[in-house]
Tab-separated table of C-alpha atoms in Angstrom:
chain	number	residue	atom	x	y	z
A	459	UNK	CA	-23.751	-11.302	2.740
A	460	UNK	CA	-24.934	-14.386	0.842
A	461	UNK	CA	-24.269	-14.784	-2.790
A	462	UNK	CA	-27.222	-14.840	-5.152
A	463	UNK	CA	-28.331	-18.284	-6.260
A	464	UNK	CA	-29.746	-17.427	-9.528
A	465	UNK	CA	-27.197	-17.268	-12.378
A	466	UNK	CA	-28.533	-14.088	-13.923
A	467	UNK	CA	-28.466	-12.186	-10.627
A	468	UNK	CA	-24.835	-13.290	-10.061
A	469	UNK	CA	-23.147	-10.471	-12.018
A	470	UNK	CA	-24.975	-7.223	-11.903
A	471	UNK	CA	-24.154	-4.797	-14.676
A	472	UNK	CA	-22.495	-1.592	-14.069
A	473	UNK	CA	-20.395	-0.194	-11.091
A	474	UNK	CA	-23.421	1.460	-9.521
A	475	UNK	CA	-25.202	-1.935	-9.206
A	476	UNK	CA	-22.060	-3.313	-7.597
A	477	UNK	CA	-22.040	-0.674	-4.916
A	478	UNK	CA	-25.710	-0.838	-4.278
A	479	UNK	CA	-25.694	-4.473	-3.666
A	480	UNK	CA	-22.498	-4.258	-1.550
A	481	UNK	CA	-20.120	-6.147	-3.869
A	482	UNK	CA	-16.507	-5.013	-3.544
A	483	UNK	CA	-15.160	-3.332	-6.616
A	484	UNK	CA	-11.794	-5.008	-6.012
A	485	UNK	CA	-11.026	-8.469	-4.936
A	486	UNK	CA	-9.574	-8.851	-1.496
A	487	UNK	CA	-6.809	-10.946	-3.117
A	488	UNK	CA	-5.333	-8.043	-4.970
A	489	UNK	CA	-1.576	-7.696	-4.534
A	490	UNK	CA	-1.663	-3.879	-4.240
A	491	UNK	CA	-0.280	-3.204	-0.792
A	492	UNK	CA	-0.769	-0.043	1.211
A	493	UNK	CA	2.580	1.585	1.694
A	494	UNK	CA	3.088	4.012	4.591
A	495	UNK	CA	3.153	7.719	3.627
A	496	UNK	CA	6.426	8.221	5.565
A	497	UNK	CA	8.385	5.659	3.373
A	498	UNK	CA	10.894	7.316	0.937
A	499	UNK	CA	10.004	7.119	-2.672
A	500	UNK	CA	12.163	4.936	-4.925
A	501	UNK	CA	14.936	6.680	-6.797
A	502	UNK	CA	14.717	7.546	-10.494
A	503	UNK	CA	16.624	5.471	-13.113
A	504	UNK	CA	18.954	6.861	-15.729
A	505	UNK	CA	16.192	6.688	-18.365
A	506	UNK	CA	13.930	8.557	-16.082
A	507	UNK	CA	16.345	11.371	-15.803
A	508	UNK	CA	16.731	11.526	-19.595
A	509	UNK	CA	12.893	11.345	-19.969
A	510	UNK	CA	12.267	14.219	-17.600
A	511	UNK	CA	14.823	16.401	-19.386
A	512	UNK	CA	13.845	15.503	-22.935
A	513	UNK	CA	10.015	15.502	-22.605
A	514	UNK	CA	9.463	19.306	-22.306
A	515	UNK	CA	11.709	20.036	-25.386
A	516	UNK	CA	10.022	17.338	-27.522
A	517	UNK	CA	6.485	18.653	-26.415
A	518	UNK	CA	7.472	22.118	-27.523
A	519	UNK	CA	9.043	20.921	-30.690
A	520	UNK	CA	5.945	18.651	-31.679
A	521	UNK	CA	2.871	20.211	-29.973
A	522	UNK	CA	0.519	18.159	-32.267
A	523	UNK	CA	1.864	14.754	-31.194
A	524	UNK	CA	0.145	12.794	-28.436
A	525	UNK	CA	1.829	11.899	-25.267
A	526	UNK	CA	2.274	8.185	-26.412
A	527	UNK	CA	3.985	9.392	-29.650
A	528	UNK	CA	6.270	11.640	-27.725
A	529	UNK	CA	7.250	8.837	-25.298
A	530	UNK	CA	7.992	6.394	-28.091
A	531	UNK	CA	10.206	9.051	-29.790
A	532	UNK	CA	12.087	9.599	-26.628
A	533	UNK	CA	12.487	5.851	-26.097
A	534	UNK	CA	13.870	5.486	-29.621
A	535	UNK	CA	16.297	8.334	-28.890
A	536	UNK	CA	17.522	6.638	-25.725
A	537	UNK	CA	17.980	3.303	-27.482
A	538	UNK	CA	19.269	4.332	-30.832
A	539	UNK	CA	20.852	7.818	-30.997
A	540	UNK	CA	22.116	8.533	-27.488
A	541	UNK	CA	25.795	7.922	-27.008
A	542	UNK	CA	27.265	6.065	-24.035
A	543	UNK	CA	28.779	9.292	-22.653
A	544	UNK	CA	25.330	10.994	-22.679
A	545	UNK	CA	23.830	8.022	-20.983
A	546	UNK	CA	26.517	7.955	-18.385
A	547	UNK	CA	25.594	11.518	-17.329
A	548	UNK	CA	22.026	10.406	-16.669
A	549	UNK	CA	23.237	7.255	-14.724
A	550	UNK	CA	25.407	9.468	-12.588
A	551	UNK	CA	22.472	11.644	-11.732
A	552	UNK	CA	20.518	8.527	-10.972
A	553	UNK	CA	23.238	7.086	-8.692
A	554	UNK	CA	23.311	10.263	-6.641
A	555	UNK	CA	19.653	9.926	-5.980
A	556	UNK	CA	20.074	6.178	-5.273
A	557	UNK	CA	22.602	6.995	-2.522
A	558	UNK	CA	20.359	9.546	-1.002
A	559	UNK	CA	17.448	6.971	-1.147
A	560	UNK	CA	19.413	4.128	0.648
A	561	UNK	CA	20.462	6.642	3.472
A	562	UNK	CA	16.681	7.589	3.720
A	563	UNK	CA	15.673	3.958	3.775
A	564	UNK	CA	18.175	3.169	6.495
A	565	UNK	CA	16.777	5.890	8.758
A	566	UNK	CA	13.222	4.977	7.902
A	567	UNK	CA	13.778	1.388	8.870
A	568	UNK	CA	15.170	2.320	12.230
A	569	UNK	CA	12.176	4.529	12.949
A	570	UNK	CA	9.727	1.973	11.739
A	571	UNK	CA	11.295	-0.719	13.957
A	572	UNK	CA	10.773	1.510	16.997
A	573	UNK	CA	7.175	2.290	15.900
A	574	UNK	CA	6.487	-1.448	15.354
A	575	UNK	CA	7.882	-2.309	18.856
A	576	UNK	CA	5.731	0.297	20.445
A	577	UNK	CA	2.631	-0.978	18.501
A	578	UNK	CA	3.409	-4.496	19.518
A	579	UNK	CA	3.702	-3.446	23.208
A	580	UNK	CA	0.439	-1.580	23.067
A	581	UNK	CA	-1.377	-4.715	21.552
A	582	UNK	CA	0.110	-6.932	24.227
A	583	UNK	CA	-1.077	-4.381	26.937
A	584	UNK	CA	-4.489	-4.388	25.504
A	585	UNK	CA	-4.649	-8.201	25.311
A	586	UNK	CA	-3.569	-8.382	28.986
A	587	UNK	CA	-6.289	-5.744	29.872
A	588	UNK	CA	-8.938	-7.908	28.146
A	589	UNK	CA	-7.719	-11.094	29.753
A	590	UNK	CA	-7.957	-9.365	33.186
A	591	UNK	CA	-11.462	-8.121	32.509
A	592	UNK	CA	-12.625	-11.502	31.406
A	593	UNK	CA	-11.076	-13.250	34.404
A	594	UNK	CA	-12.850	-10.565	36.717
A	595	UNK	CA	-16.187	-11.222	34.942
A	596	UNK	CA	-15.768	-15.075	35.377
A	597	UNK	CA	-14.849	-14.544	39.033
A	598	UNK	CA	-17.905	-12.323	39.542
A	599	UNK	CA	-20.185	-14.809	37.829
A	600	UNK	CA	-18.833	-17.809	40.001
A	601	UNK	CA	-19.320	-15.755	43.122
A	602	UNK	CA	-22.975	-14.908	42.166
A	603	UNK	CA	-23.676	-18.575	41.285
A	604	UNK	CA	-22.289	-19.821	44.604
A	605	UNK	CA	-24.224	-17.232	46.613
A	606	UNK	CA	-27.559	-17.572	44.757
A	607	UNK	CA	-28.022	-21.072	43.341
A	608	UNK	CA	-30.741	-21.359	40.654
A	609	UNK	CA	-31.986	-24.901	41.676
A	610	UNK	CA	-33.415	-25.519	45.134
A	611	UNK	CA	-32.929	-28.841	46.830
A	612	UNK	CA	-36.225	-30.421	48.163
């Protein structure tokens, strides 16, 4: 698809115009990668454990506050009012999840290596099949050319 030459046509307004004209909504240079669904999720941190436990209580205590206000209050509690012993409890829960995560990742990597090797072998087999087909076509064309020459000698 060729880019428009006129400057005012270069940037159509609105997302619908972009879709109609075939422009991609995201750049192909975006760094967001596609992760496989079978990959284990990353473990939570100590702060995440605290946040998950404190959020329902804070939401019930302050129902008129917005989510952003509640998160900022919880963050302030974590930084300023929580003792080291209370934090250590959250860190211990996070460490348990981290150990489970590393074990799952080790298993996932083993399975993934096997799958990648199978895919690589399948690709190589497909390439070999295509090469054989091309070689057969070339051989067939050369036989036709030798049997039926296009030019006649006078």
